[in-house]
Amino acid sequence: PVQALKQHLSGICGVPRFRQRLLCGSSCLQDGDPLEPSLELQLIFLPYAKSTQEQVRVLRLTAGQGSAEEVEQILGRPQDPEEVAIEEEDLFGALPFGYFGAEIAETLAVTPLFAAAKNGHIAVVHLLLEARAHPDKGCRQCTPLVKACAQGHAEVVQTLLQSGADKDRCGESGYGNVTPLAISCEHRQEELVRILLAARAEPDKYGDVDVTPLARASRRGSVAIAGMLLAAGAEKDKDSKQTFKLRFQEERTTGWTPLVEAAQHGHLGVVRLLLEAKADKDKLSHGRTALVKACEFGHVGVASFLVQEGADANRATNHCTALSWATRLGRLDLAGLLLEAGASTGEDGENLPPLSWACRLGHLAMTCLLLEARADVEQGCFKPLLEASQNGYPEITRALLHAGADPNAGSFIPLVEASHEGHAEIVKQLLAARADSLKRGQSDLTALEKATLRGHQEIVDLL
């Protein structure tokens, strides 16, 4: 038929069939007409017809709805497949976000190819690409390939790549300006990751938001995708420095290595895979190791595996240690595991020992466990006895005093703080342990003066 000849000619002359006209004498042949042998034909190339905004809008809407037959008719005008238009309602909706004038049109207007790719209309995508729509033209923020990956349309992704779409070009997808591979990993799209890696997508490229594809796959717990990325040569220990811009233009950076991401979210399978790939189990990522993050989020299975693989139970910089997190969460299972692995009961990056954390939060069983592990009852500026006395945990103060805690040590006085807060039973314990009732605290007041000011008559009588 005529259409097949036009497609053949398109490959020779570079003009899509929609702009070709074949004349036989005075007759213009239609695409569905059969071709007779030995015909003398005349080939004419037409420029794109001038389109109104309404015609441009109709093509975009028709493409987005997947109406292949209507799209083919519109392209046959012939109409430029890359023209964009913006609706008045779109313009109105953008105003609160600070866009003005021409910038609005550039921001919101999308190509027909983008609309078709977004909704997975493969037949329309084929037509638009045949009409020489550029495979990377979508809108200012995003490409058709990134949008198709975000929506999980594997056949569309494959077609765009075969048409020369840039496999590593970034686009906005709701997770920052990211690559097609990164957004596919975020959505756990195994087939898309396989397609993109087969097309030699860069395994470590991510976009403006500095979270690598492997870190995203690790965060999402996809062993299969993480395995594909490692096989493609993805860097297994790369930090993901994700930047957030807050009020007054202040920037904060956070993010983790793939191993820390997997540990934080409790994905034991990914942790196992990364360690098998020789990921650094003790690498500090913004001051935290994988073991620290596993303990911070209470993942005992991951923590146990990391300890079993030889992770350092004491490694941390300027942050809570793994044992401090276990103590803060009141997780005896984690604390016991870490103590058996040689975790130190000393101060962490926040200058508060695990024993002080247990006393501050009222974890009696945790306090007893740490005391059995010979935790120092006098360590830290905010000593364990001070924390228990101030927060009103008499069972804990009793255990600390029995372990030899000095009621008069430190610049913050337990008796003064207990009197201030009205904890009469603890005041009795401290006095029985020979606490000095005349010592003055940071406010330069004695325990009696504090109790008097706060109206704690029972404690005034005791003192």
Coordinates of C-alpha atoms in Angstrom, one line a residue:
P1 CA 0.0 0.0 0.0
V2 CA 0.9 3.7 -0.3
Q3 CA 1.7 4.0 3.4
A4 CA 4.4 1.4 3.2
L5 CA 6.0 3.2 0.3
K6 CA 5.9 6.5 2.2
Q7 CA 7.5 4.9 5.3
H8 CA 10.3 3.5 3.0
L9 CA 10.8 7.0 1.5
S10 CA 10.9 8.5 4.9
G11 CA 13.9 6.5 5.7
I12 CA 15.6 7.8 2.6
C13 CA 14.7 11.4 2.6
G14 CA 14.1 12.0 6.3
V15 CA 10.6 13.5 5.9
P16 CA 7.8 11.7 7.8
R17 CA 5.1 10.1 5.8
F18 CA 2.6 12.6 7.2
R19 CA 4.3 15.4 5.2
Q20 CA 4.5 13.3 2.0
R21 CA 2.0 13.3 -0.9
L22 CA 2.1 10.9 -3.8
L23 CA 0.5 12.0 -7.0
C24 CA -0.5 9.7 -9.8
G25 CA -1.5 12.1 -12.6
S26 CA -3.9 14.5 -11.0
S27 CA -4.9 12.1 -8.2
C28 CA -3.5 12.2 -4.7
L29 CA -3.1 8.6 -3.5
Q30 CA -4.3 7.8 0.0
D31 CA -2.3 5.8 2.5
G32 CA -4.5 2.8 2.2
D33 CA -4.6 2.7 -1.6
P34 CA -2.9 -0.3 -3.3
L35 CA 0.1 0.3 -5.6
E36 CA 0.0 -1.0 -9.1
P37 CA 3.3 -1.9 -10.8
S38 CA 4.9 0.4 -13.3
L39 CA 3.1 3.5 -12.0
E40 CA 4.7 6.9 -12.6
L41 CA 4.3 8.8 -9.3
Q42 CA 5.2 12.3 -8.2
L43 CA 6.4 12.9 -4.6
I44 CA 5.6 16.2 -2.9
F45 CA 6.8 17.3 0.5
L46 CA 4.4 19.6 2.5
P47 CA 5.4 22.0 5.2
Y48 CA 3.6 21.8 8.5
A49 CA 0.2 23.6 8.3
K50 CA -0.2 26.6 10.6
S51 CA -2.0 25.4 13.7
T52 CA -4.3 27.3 16.0
Q53 CA -3.9 27.0 19.7
E54 CA -7.1 24.9 19.7
Q55 CA -5.7 22.5 17.1
V56 CA -2.5 22.1 19.2
R57 CA -4.6 21.5 22.3
V58 CA -6.7 18.9 20.5
L59 CA -3.6 16.9 19.5
R60 CA -2.3 17.0 23.0
L61 CA -5.6 15.8 24.5
T62 CA -6.1 13.2 21.9
A63 CA -2.6 11.8 22.4
G64 CA -3.1 11.7 26.1
Q65 CA -6.4 9.8 25.7
G66 CA -4.7 7.2 23.4
S67 CA -6.9 7.9 20.3
A68 CA -4.5 6.6 17.7
E69 CA -6.8 7.0 14.7
E70 CA -7.6 10.6 15.6
V71 CA -3.9 11.4 16.2
E72 CA -3.0 9.9 12.8
Q73 CA -5.6 12.1 11.1
I74 CA -4.4 15.2 12.9
L75 CA -0.7 14.5 12.0
G76 CA -1.8 14.1 8.4
R77 CA -2.9 17.7 8.1
P78 CA 0.2 17.8 8.4
Q79 CA 0.6 19.2 12.0
D80 CA 3.8 19.7 13.9
P81 CA 3.9 17.0 16.6
E82 CA 6.1 19.1 18.9
E83 CA 3.9 22.2 19.1
V84 CA 2.6 23.0 22.6
A85 CA -0.2 25.1 24.0
I86 CA -1.3 26.1 27.5
E87 CA -4.8 26.3 28.8
E88 CA -6.2 29.3 30.7
E89 CA -7.1 27.1 33.6
D90 CA -3.5 25.9 33.7
L91 CA -2.3 29.5 33.7
F92 CA -4.6 30.4 36.6
G93 CA -3.5 27.4 38.6
A94 CA 0.1 28.2 38.3
L95 CA -0.1 31.8 39.5
P96 CA 0.0 31.0 43.2
F97 CA 3.3 29.3 42.7
G98 CA 5.0 32.4 41.5
Y99 CA 5.3 31.8 37.7
F100 CA 4.6 34.8 35.5
G101 CA 4.2 35.5 31.8
A102 CA 6.1 33.4 29.3
E103 CA 7.6 31.3 32.1
I104 CA 4.2 29.8 32.8
A105 CA 3.8 28.6 29.3
E106 CA 7.3 27.2 29.2
T107 CA 6.7 25.4 32.6
L108 CA 3.3 23.9 32.1
A109 CA 3.0 23.2 28.4
V110 CA 3.7 19.6 27.4
T111 CA 4.1 17.9 24.1
P112 CA 1.7 15.3 22.7
L113 CA 4.5 12.7 23.1
F114 CA 4.8 13.5 26.8
A115 CA 1.0 13.1 27.3
A116 CA 1.0 9.8 25.4
A117 CA 4.1 8.4 27.3
K118 CA 2.7 9.5 30.6
N119 CA -0.5 7.4 30.1
G120 CA 1.2 4.5 28.4
H121 CA -0.4 4.8 25.0
I122 CA 2.1 2.9 22.9
A123 CA 0.3 3.1 19.6
V124 CA 0.2 6.9 19.8
V125 CA 3.8 7.0 20.9
H126 CA 4.8 5.1 17.8
L127 CA 2.8 7.5 15.6
L128 CA 4.3 10.6 17.1
L129 CA 7.9 9.3 16.9
E130 CA 7.2 8.3 13.3
A131 CA 6.1 11.9 12.8
R132 CA 9.6 12.9 14.0
A133 CA 8.6 14.1 17.4
H134 CA 11.9 14.5 19.4
P135 CA 12.0 11.6 22.0
D136 CA 13.4 14.0 24.7
K137 CA 10.9 16.8 24.3
G138 CA 8.3 16.7 27.0
C139 CA 8.1 19.9 29.1
R140 CA 10.6 22.1 30.8
Q141 CA 10.8 20.0 33.9
C142 CA 10.6 16.5 32.6
T143 CA 11.2 14.2 29.6
P144 CA 8.8 11.6 28.2
L145 CA 11.3 8.9 29.2
V146 CA 11.4 9.9 32.9
K147 CA 7.6 10.2 33.0
A148 CA 7.2 6.8 31.4
C149 CA 9.6 5.3 34.0
A150 CA 7.7 7.0 36.8
Q151 CA 4.5 5.5 35.6
G152 CA 5.9 2.1 34.9
H153 CA 5.2 1.9 31.2
A154 CA 7.9 -0.6 30.1
E155 CA 6.9 -0.8 26.4
V156 CA 6.9 3.0 26.1
V157 CA 10.3 3.1 27.7
Q158 CA 11.7 0.5 25.3
T159 CA 10.3 2.4 22.3
L160 CA 11.7 5.8 23.4
L161 CA 15.1 4.3 23.9
Q162 CA 15.0 2.7 20.5
S163 CA 14.2 6.1 19.1
G164 CA 17.2 7.6 20.6
A165 CA 15.9 9.1 23.9
D166 CA 18.7 10.2 26.2
K167 CA 18.8 7.4 28.8
D168 CA 20.6 9.5 31.4
R169 CA 18.7 12.8 31.0
C170 CA 17.1 14.0 34.2
G171 CA 13.5 15.1 34.7
E172 CA 11.3 16.2 37.6
S173 CA 9.2 13.3 38.8
G174 CA 8.1 14.1 42.4
Y175 CA 11.4 12.9 43.8
G176 CA 13.5 15.7 42.6
N177 CA 15.3 16.1 39.2
V178 CA 16.4 12.5 38.7
T179 CA 17.5 10.1 35.9
P180 CA 15.2 7.5 34.4
L181 CA 17.2 4.8 36.2
A182 CA 16.9 6.5 39.6
I183 CA 13.1 6.9 39.4
S184 CA 12.7 3.3 38.2
C185 CA 14.7 2.2 41.3
E186 CA 12.6 4.4 43.6
H187 CA 9.5 2.7 42.2
R188 CA 11.0 -0.8 42.4
Q189 CA 10.4 -1.3 38.6
E190 CA 12.6 -4.3 37.9
E191 CA 11.8 -4.6 34.2
L192 CA 12.5 -0.9 33.6
V193 CA 15.9 -1.2 35.4
R194 CA 16.7 -4.2 33.3
I195 CA 15.8 -2.3 30.1
L196 CA 17.7 0.9 31.1
L197 CA 20.9 -1.0 32.1
A198 CA 20.7 -3.0 28.9
A199 CA 20.7 0.4 27.1
R200 CA 23.9 1.2 29.1
A201 CA 22.3 3.8 31.4
E202 CA 24.9 5.1 33.9
P203 CA 24.4 3.1 37.1
D204 CA 25.7 5.8 39.5
K205 CA 24.1 8.9 37.9
Y206 CA 21.2 10.4 39.9
G207 CA 20.4 14.0 39.0
D208 CA 20.1 17.1 41.2
V209 CA 19.0 15.1 44.3
D210 CA 22.2 13.3 45.3
V211 CA 20.7 9.8 46.0
T212 CA 22.2 7.1 43.8
P213 CA 20.1 4.5 42.1
L214 CA 21.7 1.8 44.3
A215 CA 20.9 3.8 47.5
R216 CA 17.3 4.1 46.3
A217 CA 17.0 0.4 45.6
S218 CA 18.5 -0.3 49.0
R219 CA 16.1 2.0 50.7
R220 CA 13.2 0.3 49.0
G221 CA 14.4 -3.1 49.8
S222 CA 14.7 -4.5 46.3
V223 CA 17.3 -7.3 46.3
A224 CA 16.8 -7.9 42.6
I225 CA 17.4 -4.3 41.5
A226 CA 20.3 -3.9 43.9
G227 CA 21.8 -7.0 42.4
M228 CA 21.4 -5.7 38.8
L229 CA 23.0 -2.4 39.7
L230 CA 26.0 -4.1 41.4
A231 CA 26.4 -6.3 38.4
A232 CA 26.4 -3.2 36.2
G233 CA 29.3 -1.7 38.3
A234 CA 27.4 0.6 40.6
E235 CA 29.5 2.1 43.4
K236 CA 28.6 0.2 46.6
D237 CA 29.9 2.7 49.2
K238 CA 28.9 6.0 47.7
D239 CA 27.4 8.5 50.1
S240 CA 24.0 10.0 49.1
K241 CA 24.2 13.7 50.1
Q242 CA 20.6 14.7 49.7
T243 CA 20.2 18.5 50.1
F244 CA 17.1 20.1 51.4
K245 CA 16.5 23.9 51.2
L246 CA 14.6 25.2 54.2
R247 CA 13.3 28.6 55.1
F248 CA 15.6 31.6 54.7
Q249 CA 17.5 29.6 52.1
E250 CA 19.2 27.5 54.8
E251 CA 20.5 24.2 53.4
R252 CA 20.8 20.9 55.2
T253 CA 22.5 17.8 53.8
T254 CA 21.6 14.3 54.7
G255 CA 21.7 10.9 53.0
W256 CA 23.4 7.6 53.4
T257 CA 25.4 4.9 51.7
P258 CA 23.4 2.0 50.2
L259 CA 24.3 -0.2 53.2
V260 CA 23.2 2.4 55.7
E261 CA 19.9 2.9 53.7
A262 CA 19.2 -0.8 53.8
A263 CA 20.0 -1.1 57.5
Q264 CA 17.9 1.9 58.4
H265 CA 14.8 0.5 56.7
G266 CA 15.4 -3.1 58.0
H267 CA 16.0 -4.7 54.6
L268 CA 18.1 -7.7 55.7
G269 CA 18.2 -9.2 52.2
V270 CA 19.8 -6.1 50.7
V271 CA 22.2 -5.8 53.6
R272 CA 23.3 -9.4 53.0
L273 CA 23.8 -8.7 49.3
L274 CA 25.8 -5.6 49.8
L275 CA 28.1 -7.3 52.3
E276 CA 28.6 -10.2 49.9
A277 CA 29.7 -7.5 47.4
K278 CA 32.3 -6.3 49.9
A279 CA 30.5 -3.1 50.9
D280 CA 32.3 -1.4 53.8
K281 CA 30.3 -2.5 56.9
D282 CA 31.9 0.2 59.1
K283 CA 31.9 3.2 56.7
L284 CA 30.7 6.3 58.4
S285 CA 28.0 8.0 56.5
H286 CA 27.4 11.4 58.0
G287 CA 28.7 10.1 61.3
R288 CA 26.6 6.9 61.4
T289 CA 27.4 3.4 60.4
A290 CA 24.9 0.8 59.2
L291 CA 24.9 -0.8 62.7
V292 CA 24.1 2.6 64.3
K293 CA 21.1 3.1 61.9
A294 CA 19.8 -0.4 62.4
C295 CA 19.8 0.2 66.1
E296 CA 18.3 3.7 65.8
F297 CA 15.3 2.2 64.0
G298 CA 15.1 -1.0 66.1
H299 CA 15.9 -3.6 63.4
V300 CA 17.4 -6.3 65.6
G301 CA 17.7 -8.8 62.7
V302 CA 19.8 -6.5 60.7
A303 CA 21.9 -5.5 63.7
S304 CA 22.4 -9.1 64.6
F305 CA 23.6 -9.9 61.1
L306 CA 26.0 -6.9 61.0
V307 CA 27.5 -7.9 64.4
Q308 CA 27.8 -11.5 63.2
E309 CA 29.7 -10.1 60.1
G310 CA 32.1 -8.2 62.4
A311 CA 30.7 -4.7 62.4
D312 CA 32.3 -2.4 65.0
A313 CA 29.8 -1.9 67.8
N314 CA 31.6 1.3 68.9
R315 CA 32.1 3.2 65.6
A316 CA 30.4 6.5 65.4
T317 CA 31.3 10.2 65.1
N318 CA 29.5 13.1 66.7
H319 CA 26.3 11.2 67.1
C320 CA 24.7 8.6 69.4
T321 CA 26.4 5.2 69.4
A322 CA 24.5 2.0 68.6
L323 CA 24.2 1.2 72.3
S324 CA 22.9 4.7 73.0
W325 CA 20.1 4.2 70.5
A326 CA 19.2 0.8 71.9
T327 CA 19.1 2.3 75.3
R328 CA 16.9 5.3 74.2
L329 CA 14.5 2.9 72.6
G330 CA 14.4 0.6 75.6
R331 CA 15.4 -2.4 73.5
L332 CA 17.0 -4.9 75.8
D333 CA 17.5 -7.4 72.9
L334 CA 19.6 -4.8 71.0
A335 CA 21.5 -3.7 74.0
G336 CA 22.3 -7.3 75.0
L337 CA 23.5 -8.0 71.5
L338 CA 25.7 -5.0 71.4
L339 CA 27.2 -5.5 74.9
E340 CA 28.1 -9.1 73.9
A341 CA 29.8 -7.6 70.9
G342 CA 31.9 -5.4 73.1
A343 CA 30.0 -2.1 72.9
S344 CA 31.4 0.5 75.2
T345 CA 29.1 1.9 77.9
G346 CA 31.0 5.2 77.7
E347 CA 29.8 8.6 76.4
D348 CA 28.7 9.1 72.9
G349 CA 28.9 12.0 70.5
E350 CA 26.0 13.8 72.4
N351 CA 28.0 13.5 75.7
L352 CA 25.5 11.3 77.4
P353 CA 26.4 7.8 78.4
P354 CA 23.9 4.9 77.7
L355 CA 23.3 4.6 81.4
S356 CA 22.3 8.2 81.7
W357 CA 19.9 7.7 78.8
A358 CA 18.3 4.7 80.5
C359 CA 17.9 6.7 83.7
R360 CA 16.5 9.8 82.0
L361 CA 13.9 7.7 80.2
G362 CA 13.0 5.5 83.2
H363 CA 14.1 2.2 81.7
L364 CA 14.7 0.1 84.9
A365 CA 15.5 -3.2 83.2
M366 CA 17.9 -1.4 80.9
T367 CA 19.6 0.3 83.8
C368 CA 20.1 -3.0 85.5
L369 CA 21.5 -4.6 82.3
L370 CA 24.0 -1.7 82.0
L371 CA 25.0 -1.9 85.7
E372 CA 25.6 -5.6 85.2
A373 CA 27.9 -4.7 82.3
R374 CA 29.8 -2.5 84.8
A375 CA 28.7 0.8 83.3
D376 CA 30.4 3.8 85.1
V377 CA 27.8 5.3 87.5
E378 CA 29.7 8.6 87.7
Q379 CA 30.4 9.2 84.0
G380 CA 29.2 12.3 82.1
C381 CA 28.1 15.8 82.9
F382 CA 24.5 14.6 83.4
K383 CA 25.2 11.7 85.6
P384 CA 22.8 8.7 85.9
L385 CA 21.8 9.5 89.4
L386 CA 21.0 13.1 88.5
E387 CA 18.8 12.0 85.6
A388 CA 16.8 9.5 87.7
S389 CA 16.4 11.9 90.6
Q390 CA 15.3 14.8 88.4
N391 CA 12.8 12.7 86.4
G392 CA 11.4 10.9 89.4
Y393 CA 12.3 7.2 89.1
P394 CA 12.9 5.9 92.6
E395 CA 13.5 2.3 91.6
I396 CA 16.4 3.4 89.4
T397 CA 17.9 5.8 92.0
R398 CA 17.8 2.9 94.5
A399 CA 19.7 0.7 92.0
L400 CA 22.2 3.4 91.3
L401 CA 22.9 4.1 95.0
H402 CA 23.2 0.4 95.6
A403 CA 25.8 0.3 92.8
G404 CA 27.8 3.0 94.6
A405 CA 26.7 6.2 92.9
D406 CA 27.8 9.3 94.8
P407 CA 24.9 11.6 95.7
N408 CA 27.2 14.6 96.1
A409 CA 29.2 14.3 92.8
G410 CA 28.9 16.7 89.9
S411 CA 27.9 20.3 89.4
F412 CA 24.2 19.4 89.1
I413 CA 23.1 18.1 92.5
P414 CA 20.6 15.2 92.6
L415 CA 19.1 16.3 95.9
V416 CA 18.5 19.8 94.7
E417 CA 16.8 18.6 91.5
A418 CA 14.7 16.0 93.2
S419 CA 13.6 18.7 95.8
H420 CA 12.8 21.1 93.0
E421 CA 10.6 18.5 91.2
G422 CA 8.9 17.3 94.4
H423 CA 10.1 13.7 94.4
A424 CA 9.9 13.0 98.1
E425 CA 10.7 9.3 98.0
I426 CA 13.9 10.0 96.1
V427 CA 14.8 12.8 98.6
K428 CA 14.5 10.2 101.4
Q429 CA 16.8 7.8 99.5
L430 CA 19.4 10.5 98.9
L431 CA 19.4 11.7 102.5
A432 CA 19.8 8.1 103.6
A433 CA 22.8 7.8 101.3
R434 CA 24.4 10.9 103.1
A435 CA 23.6 13.5 100.4
D436 CA 24.7 16.9 101.5
S437 CA 21.6 19.0 102.1
L438 CA 23.6 22.2 102.2
K439 CA 25.1 21.9 98.7
R440 CA 24.0 24.4 96.1
G441 CA 23.0 23.7 92.6
Q442 CA 23.5 25.7 89.4
S443 CA 20.9 28.2 90.5
D444 CA 22.9 28.7 93.7
L445 CA 20.0 27.4 95.8
T446 CA 20.0 24.6 98.3
A447 CA 17.6 21.7 98.2
L448 CA 15.6 23.3 101.1
E449 CA 15.3 26.6 99.3
K450 CA 14.2 24.9 96.1
A451 CA 11.5 22.9 97.9
T452 CA 10.3 26.0 99.8
L453 CA 10.0 28.0 96.6
R454 CA 8.0 25.3 94.9
G455 CA 5.8 24.6 97.9
H456 CA 6.8 21.0 98.5
Q457 CA 6.0 20.8 102.2
E458 CA 6.8 17.1 102.7
I459 CA 10.3 17.6 101.3
V460 CA 10.7 20.8 103.4
D461 CA 9.9 18.7 106.5
L462 CA 12.4 16.0 105.4
L463 CA 15.2 18.5 105.0

